[in-house]
Amino acid sequence: MLNRRHIRIKVMQSLYAFKGHESDDLSKDEKFLMHSLDSMLDLYLSILALLTELHKKSKDYNEKLQKKLLGSDSDRNPNTKFQNNILLNIISNNKMLQEVISKRKLNFWDLDFEYVDILFKDIKNSKLYEDYISNPETDLKTDKKFIIDVYTEIIAPNDKLYDYFEDKKLTWVDDFPVVNTVLLKVLGKIKPTSPETKLLPDLYKDVDDKEFAKELFKKTILNNSKFEEEISKKTTNWDTERLASLDGLLLKMALCEFQKFPSIPHKVTINEYLEIAKEYSTPKSSLFINGILDKIVKEYQSKNLHPKAGRGLM
């Protein structure tokens, strides 16, 4: 589920929140980092729980229409295409998924049902829904496209849902774009032959990725003064405020990878932090970071310092 960039972003956020010193016990802060990473899976699962509740809502809505004493012919015979959506049924009927959601207490939509009601109403009133129920096709491809379009155009951009997630868990605000990308990728890959194996991705690709998160966090903190001194020698003409900002932190993380992770190529490290800077820092940050890191790499290579070896961990 998480790639190395996601991990770097989480480490960056945890380092930014870190208030201790190099000599402090880091176990509490490391625990915060791992919990923050794990909470991304919680957000992913809570969104699948939301889709499950929207599916239930469609069933309840149709049943209420059919029970209306003075209902019209259309009420007595409601369109059940949303209710019968193949992808929604795969999600709702996946026992392993629903057990994990229940065990982690992430199906809170029955209590906060107003968000389900709002989203269901928005879906019902949309052009997407109108086109979907008038389309005679009923295969998985058609149903997947509808749910993915609904999620992309109606659910994910909903301001009230965004505020709800922010209130539920503060870190979810930053996780939302990443989780959205993962979710859409997972939904897009689901096939009728193997739906169960696709809905519950592993949080980490392998054990190395989990260790990478811990080590990058700890080693950046433990070598903070050393990295700070090295960076300051290369930034005599730059504003000190820039170094005290997120840019300085990203430089320290990059230095940590240069020196403490010999199997990660310089180019990979530089590209990753340039992309993170573009997304999280100022418009000029990537230019600043690229210039400093390029200068440091050239010095290392000329003096044969911190040589790289191996095929890399990416």
XYZ file of C-alpha atoms in Angstrom, residues 51-227:
177
model
C -18.884 2.405 0.460
C -20.427 -0.564 2.280
C -22.841 1.761 4.092
C -23.784 3.521 0.856
C -24.553 0.108 -0.577
C -26.766 -0.696 2.434
C -28.415 2.685 2.061
C -29.384 1.878 -1.513
C -31.066 -1.336 -0.346
C -32.907 0.416 2.488
C -34.002 3.206 0.165
C -35.506 0.779 -2.335
C -37.263 -1.211 0.406
C -38.863 1.938 1.798
C -40.078 2.904 -1.668
C -41.687 -0.488 -2.126
C -43.463 -0.245 1.251
C -45.054 3.137 0.584
C -48.825 2.779 0.895
C -49.517 5.382 -1.746
C -46.473 4.696 -3.855
C -46.387 5.023 -7.616
C -45.531 2.268 -10.061
C -41.911 3.477 -10.095
C -41.868 3.291 -6.274
C -43.148 -0.260 -6.288
C -40.563 -1.200 -8.914
C -37.504 0.926 -8.119
C -34.339 0.789 -10.173
C -32.007 -1.587 -8.331
C -28.895 -1.123 -10.432
C -27.013 0.738 -7.683
C -28.093 -1.877 -5.162
C -26.931 -4.656 -7.498
C -23.650 -2.971 -8.405
C -21.131 -5.790 -8.736
C -18.211 -3.899 -7.188
C -20.264 -2.756 -4.190
C -21.416 -6.329 -3.645
C -17.816 -7.571 -3.791
C -16.888 -5.042 -1.094
C -19.941 -5.665 1.103
C -19.709 -9.458 0.873
C -15.982 -9.748 1.488
C -15.987 -11.415 4.908
C -12.281 -10.929 5.554
C -12.522 -7.210 4.799
C -15.631 -6.696 6.920
C -14.082 -8.613 9.828
C -10.976 -6.390 9.740
C -13.140 -3.260 9.615
C -15.153 -4.505 12.583
C -12.091 -5.601 14.579
C -10.433 -2.198 14.119
C -13.738 -0.446 14.994
C -13.778 1.521 11.756
C -17.410 1.133 10.791
C -18.530 4.297 12.579
C -20.899 5.319 9.787
C -23.923 3.820 11.529
C -23.451 6.481 14.211
C -22.479 9.255 11.797
C -25.159 8.275 9.296
C -25.833 11.864 8.216
C -22.692 11.771 6.053
C -23.934 8.614 4.353
C -27.301 10.305 3.759
C -25.682 13.417 2.283
C -23.453 11.450 -0.062
C -26.249 9.108 -1.115
C -28.466 12.076 -1.963
C -25.651 13.701 -3.950
C -25.091 10.475 -5.876
C -28.813 10.021 -6.601
C -29.087 13.586 -7.910
C -26.001 13.390 -10.107
C -25.718 13.079 -13.878
C -23.396 10.126 -13.238
C -26.218 8.237 -11.549
C -28.726 9.161 -14.222
C -26.446 7.893 -16.974
C -25.588 4.774 -14.988
C -29.133 3.552 -14.357
C -30.092 4.210 -17.992
C -27.123 2.153 -19.226
C -28.237 -1.446 -20.007
C -24.733 -2.835 -19.387
C -24.409 -4.743 -16.087
C -20.864 -6.106 -16.151
C -18.079 -5.532 -13.627
C -16.247 -3.105 -15.905
C -19.277 -0.802 -16.133
C -20.025 -1.034 -12.420
C -16.402 -0.368 -11.478
C -16.251 2.712 -13.669
C -19.392 4.094 -12.071
C -18.123 3.631 -8.489
C -14.683 5.010 -9.339
C -16.270 8.044 -11.038
C -18.632 8.553 -8.099
C -15.764 8.380 -5.656
C -13.569 10.724 -7.701
C -16.234 13.318 -8.523
C -18.652 13.173 -5.572
C -17.276 11.435 -2.483
C -13.596 12.468 -2.318
C -14.207 16.197 -3.064
C -17.001 16.494 -0.473
C -15.992 19.257 1.964
C -18.136 17.934 4.814
C -16.558 14.504 4.533
C -13.092 16.078 4.459
C -13.885 18.062 7.623
C -15.251 14.915 9.229
C -12.028 13.005 8.575
C -10.009 15.936 9.911
C -12.028 15.900 13.151
C -11.813 12.115 13.397
C -8.019 11.960 13.185
C -5.803 14.945 12.411
C -3.210 12.978 10.437
C -5.890 11.783 8.011
C -5.949 15.201 6.330
C -2.481 14.620 4.883
C -3.183 10.935 4.280
C -6.364 11.504 2.271
C -4.750 12.163 -1.150
C -2.408 9.174 -0.786
C -5.164 6.844 0.364
C -7.435 8.039 -2.443
C -4.777 7.109 -4.985
C -4.278 3.673 -3.432
C -8.019 3.037 -3.189
C -8.710 3.901 -6.827
C -5.807 1.710 -7.927
C -7.080 -1.219 -5.853
C -10.668 -0.854 -7.082
C -9.495 -0.593 -10.667
C -7.595 -3.889 -10.431
C -10.407 -5.993 -8.959
C -11.421 -8.938 -11.106
C -14.321 -11.384 -10.683
C -11.871 -14.280 -10.377
C -9.928 -12.934 -7.388
C -11.765 -10.080 -5.645
C -10.890 -11.069 -2.078
C -7.131 -10.807 -2.435
C -7.205 -7.283 -3.816
C -9.211 -5.370 -1.199
C -6.791 -5.815 1.706
C -3.357 -4.648 0.554
C -0.396 -4.977 2.891
C 0.559 -1.685 4.504
C 4.218 -2.242 3.582
C 5.604 -3.885 0.468
C 8.000 -5.872 2.653
C 9.732 -5.815 6.041
C 12.551 -3.671 4.616
C 10.148 -0.781 4.044
C 9.002 -0.848 7.656
C 12.607 -0.863 8.858
C 13.432 1.948 6.442
C 10.795 4.144 8.113
C 12.172 3.485 11.610
C 15.823 3.885 10.643
C 15.344 7.045 8.608
C 13.489 8.637 11.511
C 16.001 7.628 14.197
C 19.181 8.272 12.227
C 18.020 11.713 11.085
C 17.408 12.711 14.717
C 20.580 11.126 16.093
C 22.734 12.897 13.497
C 20.820 16.177 13.508
C 23.702 18.384 14.691
C 26.161 16.790 12.293
C 23.824 17.207 9.329
